[in-house]
PDB file of C-alpha atoms in Angstrom:
ATOM      1  CA  MET A  25     -46.786  46.626  37.535  1.00  0.00           C
ATOM      2  CA  THR A  26     -49.298  43.965  36.414  1.00  0.00           C
ATOM      3  CA  GLU A  27     -49.214  42.527  32.955  1.00  0.00           C
ATOM      4  CA  GLU A  28     -52.512  42.284  31.178  1.00  0.00           C
ATOM      5  CA  PRO A  29     -53.045  39.192  29.053  1.00  0.00           C
ATOM      6  CA  VAL A  30     -52.526  39.901  25.381  1.00  0.00           C
ATOM      7  CA  GLU A  31     -55.452  38.772  23.285  1.00  0.00           C
ATOM      8  CA  GLU A  32     -54.487  37.109  20.051  1.00  0.00           C
ATOM      9  CA  THR A  33     -55.813  38.528  16.843  1.00  0.00           C
ATOM     10  CA  VAL A  34     -56.435  35.957  14.186  1.00  0.00           C
ATOM     11  CA  ARG A  35     -57.293  37.085  10.677  1.00  0.00           C
ATOM     12  CA  ASP A  36     -57.848  33.657   9.175  1.00  0.00           C
ATOM     13  CA  ALA A  37     -60.573  31.156   9.984  1.00  0.00           C
ATOM     14  CA  ILE A  38     -60.014  29.434  13.320  1.00  0.00           C
ATOM     15  CA  SER A  39     -61.163  26.169  14.754  1.00  0.00           C
ATOM     16  CA  ALA A  40     -61.925  25.144  18.300  1.00  0.00           C
ATOM     17  CA  PRO A  41     -59.282  26.031  20.879  1.00  0.00           C
ATOM     18  CA  ASP A  42     -56.499  23.564  21.572  1.00  0.00           C
ATOM     19  CA  ALA A  43     -55.558  22.111  24.976  1.00  0.00           C
ATOM     20  CA  GLU A  44     -54.103  25.411  26.209  1.00  0.00           C
ATOM     21  CA  GLY A  45     -57.208  27.356  25.146  1.00  0.00           C
ATOM     22  CA  LYS A  46     -55.583  29.107  22.198  1.00  0.00           C
ATOM     23  CA  PRO A  47     -57.447  29.116  18.886  1.00  0.00           C
ATOM     24  CA  ARG A  48     -55.789  27.108  16.180  1.00  0.00           C
ATOM     25  CA  ARG A  49     -55.457  28.416  12.690  1.00  0.00           C
ATOM     26  CA  THR A  50     -57.006  26.227  10.002  1.00  0.00           C
ATOM     27  CA  THR A  51     -55.609  25.847   6.535  1.00  0.00           C
ATOM     28  CA  ARG A  52     -56.752  24.187   3.372  1.00  0.00           C
ATOM     29  CA  ARG A  53     -53.694  21.931   3.350  1.00  0.00           C
ATOM     30  CA  PHE A  54     -53.957  18.307   4.330  1.00  0.00           C
ATOM     31  CA  PRO A  55     -52.330  17.577   7.685  1.00  0.00           C
ATOM     32  CA  LEU A  56     -49.153  15.514   7.840  1.00  0.00           C
ATOM     33  CA  PHE A  57     -50.735  13.142  10.353  1.00  0.00           C
ATOM     34  CA  THR A  58     -54.380  12.121  10.146  1.00  0.00           C
ATOM     35  CA  ARG A  59     -56.097  12.439  13.499  1.00  0.00           C
ATOM     36  CA  ASP A  60     -59.670  11.867  12.379  1.00  0.00           C
ATOM     37  CA  THR A  61     -61.531  10.248   9.523  1.00  0.00           C
ATOM     38  CA  ALA A  62     -63.781  12.084   7.136  1.00  0.00           C
ATOM     39  CA  ARG A  63     -67.393  11.103   6.811  1.00  0.00           C
ATOM     40  CA  PRO A  64     -67.868   9.040   3.629  1.00  0.00           C
ATOM     41  CA  GLU A  65     -69.615  10.546   0.646  1.00  0.00           C
ATOM     42  CA  GLY A  66     -72.900   8.688   1.157  1.00  0.00           C
ATOM     43  CA  GLY A  67     -72.598   8.393   4.914  1.00  0.00           C
ATOM     44  CA  GLY A  68     -75.915  10.121   5.596  1.00  0.00           C
ATOM     45  CA  ARG A  69     -78.977   8.330   6.786  1.00  0.00           C
ATOM     46  CA  ALA A  70     -80.943   6.171   4.372  1.00  0.00           C
ATOM     47  CA  ALA A  71     -84.211   7.367   5.948  1.00  0.00           C
ATOM     48  CA  SER A  72     -85.301  10.442   7.865  1.00  0.00           C
ATOM     49  CA  GLY A  73     -83.884  11.133  11.318  1.00  0.00           C
ATOM     50  CA  ASP A  74     -87.180  10.439  13.088  1.00  0.00           C
ATOM     51  CA  ALA A  75     -87.370   6.881  11.709  1.00  0.00           C
ATOM     52  CA  PRO A  76     -86.172   4.052  13.982  1.00  0.00           C
ATOM     53  CA  ALA A  77     -82.570   2.867  13.554  1.00  0.00           C
ATOM     54  CA  PRO A  78     -83.335  -0.279  11.495  1.00  0.00           C
ATOM     55  CA  ALA A  79     -85.344   1.790   9.009  1.00  0.00           C
ATOM     56  CA  ARG A  80     -82.521   4.312   8.682  1.00  0.00           C
ATOM     57  CA  GLN A  81     -79.952   1.600   7.964  1.00  0.00           C
ATOM     58  CA  TRP A  82     -81.978  -0.755   5.756  1.00  0.00           C
ATOM     59  CA  PRO A  83     -79.327  -1.106   2.987  1.00  0.00           C
ATOM     60  CA  ILE A  84     -76.628  -2.513   5.275  1.00  0.00           C
ATOM     61  CA  LEU A  85     -79.204  -4.619   7.120  1.00  0.00           C
ATOM     62  CA  ALA A  86     -80.405  -6.122   3.820  1.00  0.00           C
ATOM     63  CA  VAL A  87     -76.851  -7.023   2.759  1.00  0.00           C
ATOM     64  CA  LEU A  88     -75.924  -8.426   6.184  1.00  0.00           C
ATOM     65  CA  SER A  89     -79.152 -10.443   6.386  1.00  0.00           C
ATOM     66  CA  ALA A  90     -78.518 -12.033   2.995  1.00  0.00           C
ATOM     67  CA  VAL A  91     -74.913 -12.809   3.966  1.00  0.00           C
ATOM     68  CA  ALA A  92     -76.097 -14.344   7.256  1.00  0.00           C
ATOM     69  CA  LEU A  93     -78.618 -16.506   5.394  1.00  0.00           C
ATOM     70  CA  GLY A  94     -75.872 -17.575   2.965  1.00  0.00           C
ATOM     71  CA  LEU A  95     -73.586 -18.504   5.855  1.00  0.00           C
ATOM     72  CA  LEU A  96     -76.411 -20.477   7.472  1.00  0.00           C
ATOM     73  CA  LEU A  97     -77.057 -22.362   4.235  1.00  0.00           C
ATOM     74  CA  THR A  98     -73.348 -23.079   3.891  1.00  0.00           C
ATOM     75  CA  ALA A  99     -73.251 -24.394   7.458  1.00  0.00           C
ATOM     76  CA  LEU A 100     -76.271 -26.603   6.696  1.00  0.00           C
ATOM     77  CA  ASP A 101     -74.285 -28.236   3.862  1.00  0.00           C
ATOM     78  CA  VAL A 102     -75.895 -26.369   0.969  1.00  0.00           C
ATOM     79  CA  PHE A 103     -72.500 -24.981   0.025  1.00  0.00           C
ATOM     80  CA  ARG A 104     -73.034 -23.780  -3.509  1.00  0.00           C
ATOM     81  CA  VAL A 105     -76.351 -22.008  -2.894  1.00  0.00           C
ATOM     82  CA  GLY A 106     -75.051 -20.403   0.295  1.00  0.00           C
ATOM     83  CA  THR A 107     -71.882 -19.023  -1.245  1.00  0.00           C
ATOM     84  CA  ILE A 108     -73.720 -17.783  -4.354  1.00  0.00           C
ATOM     85  CA  LEU A 109     -76.127 -15.978  -2.011  1.00  0.00           C
ATOM     86  CA  ILE A 110     -73.203 -14.341  -0.188  1.00  0.00           C
ATOM     87  CA  GLY A 111     -71.723 -13.134  -3.473  1.00  0.00           C
ATOM     88  CA  ALA A 112     -75.124 -11.956  -4.712  1.00  0.00           C
ATOM     89  CA  ALA A 113     -75.591  -9.969  -1.489  1.00  0.00           C
ATOM     90  CA  LEU A 114     -72.299  -8.160  -2.102  1.00  0.00           C
ATOM     91  CA  LEU A 115     -73.278  -7.478  -5.706  1.00  0.00           C
ATOM     92  CA  ALA A 116     -76.617  -6.105  -4.468  1.00  0.00           C
ATOM     93  CA  GLY A 117     -74.664  -3.868  -2.087  1.00  0.00           C
ATOM     94  CA  ALA A 118     -72.666  -2.531  -5.043  1.00  0.00           C
ATOM     95  CA  VAL A 119     -75.868  -1.826  -6.973  1.00  0.00           C
ATOM     96  CA  MET A 120     -77.443  -0.080  -3.978  1.00  0.00           C
ATOM     97  CA  ARG A 121     -74.304   1.992  -3.473  1.00  0.00           C
ATOM     98  CA  TRP A 122     -74.493   3.045  -7.127  1.00  0.00           C
ATOM     99  CA  MET A 123     -78.216   3.803  -7.332  1.00  0.00           C
ATOM    100  CA  LEU A 124     -79.201   5.200  -3.936  1.00  0.00           C
ATOM    101  CA  PRO A 125     -78.141   8.701  -2.899  1.00  0.00           C
ATOM    102  CA  SER A 126     -77.721   7.822   0.781  1.00  0.00           C
ATOM    103  CA  VAL A 127     -77.172   4.293   2.005  1.00  0.00           C
ATOM    104  CA  GLY A 128     -76.299   4.815   5.647  1.00  0.00           C
ATOM    105  CA  MET A 129     -73.535   2.590   6.972  1.00  0.00           C
ATOM    106  CA  LEU A 130     -73.184   0.756   3.650  1.00  0.00           C
ATOM    107  CA  ALA A 131     -71.084   3.748   2.593  1.00  0.00           C
ATOM    108  CA  VAL A 132     -67.584   3.203   3.917  1.00  0.00           C
ATOM    109  CA  ARG A 133     -65.352   4.967   1.412  1.00  0.00           C
ATOM    110  CA  SER A 134     -66.047   6.964  -1.724  1.00  0.00           C
ATOM    111  CA  ARG A 135     -68.879   5.753  -3.951  1.00  0.00           C
ATOM    112  CA  PHE A 136     -66.472   4.463  -6.614  1.00  0.00           C
ATOM    113  CA  THR A 137     -64.294   2.570  -4.128  1.00  0.00           C
ATOM    114  CA  ASP A 138     -67.299   0.997  -2.409  1.00  0.00           C
ATOM    115  CA  MET A 139     -68.841  -0.087  -5.713  1.00  0.00           C
ATOM    116  CA  LEU A 140     -65.544  -1.510  -6.919  1.00  0.00           C
ATOM    117  CA  THR A 141     -64.876  -3.372  -3.660  1.00  0.00           C
ATOM    118  CA  TYR A 142     -68.378  -4.836  -3.298  1.00  0.00           C
ATOM    119  CA  GLY A 143     -68.560  -5.694  -7.000  1.00  0.00           C
ATOM    120  CA  VAL A 144     -65.184  -7.404  -7.318  1.00  0.00           C
ATOM    121  CA  LEU A 145     -65.584  -9.405  -4.101  1.00  0.00           C
ATOM    122  CA  GLY A 146     -69.175 -10.379  -4.961  1.00  0.00           C
ATOM    123  CA  ALA A 147     -68.277 -11.458  -8.499  1.00  0.00           C
ATOM    124  CA  ALA A 148     -65.249 -13.439  -7.287  1.00  0.00           C
ATOM    125  CA  ILE A 149     -67.311 -15.279  -4.671  1.00  0.00           C
ATOM    126  CA  VAL A 150     -70.052 -16.121  -7.184  1.00  0.00           C
ATOM    127  CA  LEU A 151     -67.551 -17.332  -9.802  1.00  0.00           C
ATOM    128  CA  LEU A 152     -65.649 -19.457  -7.297  1.00  0.00           C
ATOM    129  CA  ALA A 153     -68.891 -20.956  -6.001  1.00  0.00           C
ATOM    130  CA  MET A 154     -69.933 -21.851  -9.530  1.00  0.00           C
ATOM    131  CA  MET A 155     -66.550 -23.491 -10.248  1.00  0.00           C
ATOM    132  CA  ALA A 156     -66.444 -25.505  -7.002  1.00  0.00           C
ATOM    133  CA  GLN A 157     -66.111 -29.277  -7.234  1.00  0.00           C
ATOM    134  CA  PRO A 158     -67.900 -31.696  -7.557  1.00  0.00           C
ATOM    135  CA  ASN A 159     -70.095 -30.982 -10.569  1.00  0.00           C
ATOM    136  CA  PRO A 160     -69.084 -27.390 -11.308  1.00  0.00           C
ATOM    137  CA  LEU A 161     -71.708 -25.190 -12.938  1.00  0.00           C
ATOM    138  CA  LEU A 162     -68.981 -23.232 -14.720  1.00  0.00           C
ATOM    139  CA  GLU A 163     -65.902 -24.703 -16.330  1.00  0.00           C
ATOM    140  CA  ILE A 164     -63.088 -22.543 -17.654  1.00  0.00           C
ATOM    141  CA  PRO A 165     -60.876 -24.700 -19.904  1.00  0.00           C
ATOM    142  CA  PHE A 166     -57.636 -22.731 -19.665  1.00  0.00           C
ATOM    143  CA  LEU A 167     -57.703 -22.943 -15.849  1.00  0.00           C
ATOM    144  CA  ASP A 168     -57.581 -26.743 -15.994  1.00  0.00           C
ATOM    145  CA  ASP A 169     -54.637 -26.593 -18.414  1.00  0.00           C
ATOM    146  CA  THR A 170     -52.872 -24.050 -16.193  1.00  0.00           C
ATOM    147  CA  LEU A 171     -53.338 -26.256 -13.140  1.00  0.00           C
ATOM    148  CA  HIS A 172     -51.950 -29.324 -14.911  1.00  0.00           C
ATOM    149  CA  PHE A 173     -49.009 -27.302 -16.237  1.00  0.00           C
ATOM    150  CA  THR A 174     -48.059 -25.912 -12.815  1.00  0.00           C
ATOM    151  CA  VAL A 175     -48.657 -29.027 -10.687  1.00  0.00           C
ATOM    152  CA  ARG A 176     -47.217 -31.666 -12.938  1.00  0.00           C
TER     153      ARG A 176
END
């Protein structure tokens, strides 16, 4: 007597078969262990699919180019201008993430998280560059008092 293979009947939605070839049942619950990452909210292309790669990813290329120029200026001993340019590039990335519907690879997480991350880091870099010695462009009086209180 030969046994015929029993075909599984699945009533719910199924995904691709697993390693043994059996369809897996999908649920709406989050898995206990993450095996893959979801595409970010704005992770689509910034230009049409037939455009060349640099045109599709212009937002991240603009931010990275400005950061590279800021690093070059910092290396050439124009510290304050270079670091302000780096911070301004991150702030521009936050603005682009807020205003543009699709920003390509500039979108890493959710829109809110990206804007918050780029904005806070950009503002901190700009403020620290403006407070750098010698001849700071921005002086915050209570910071000097705090430093003298903690060091002395």
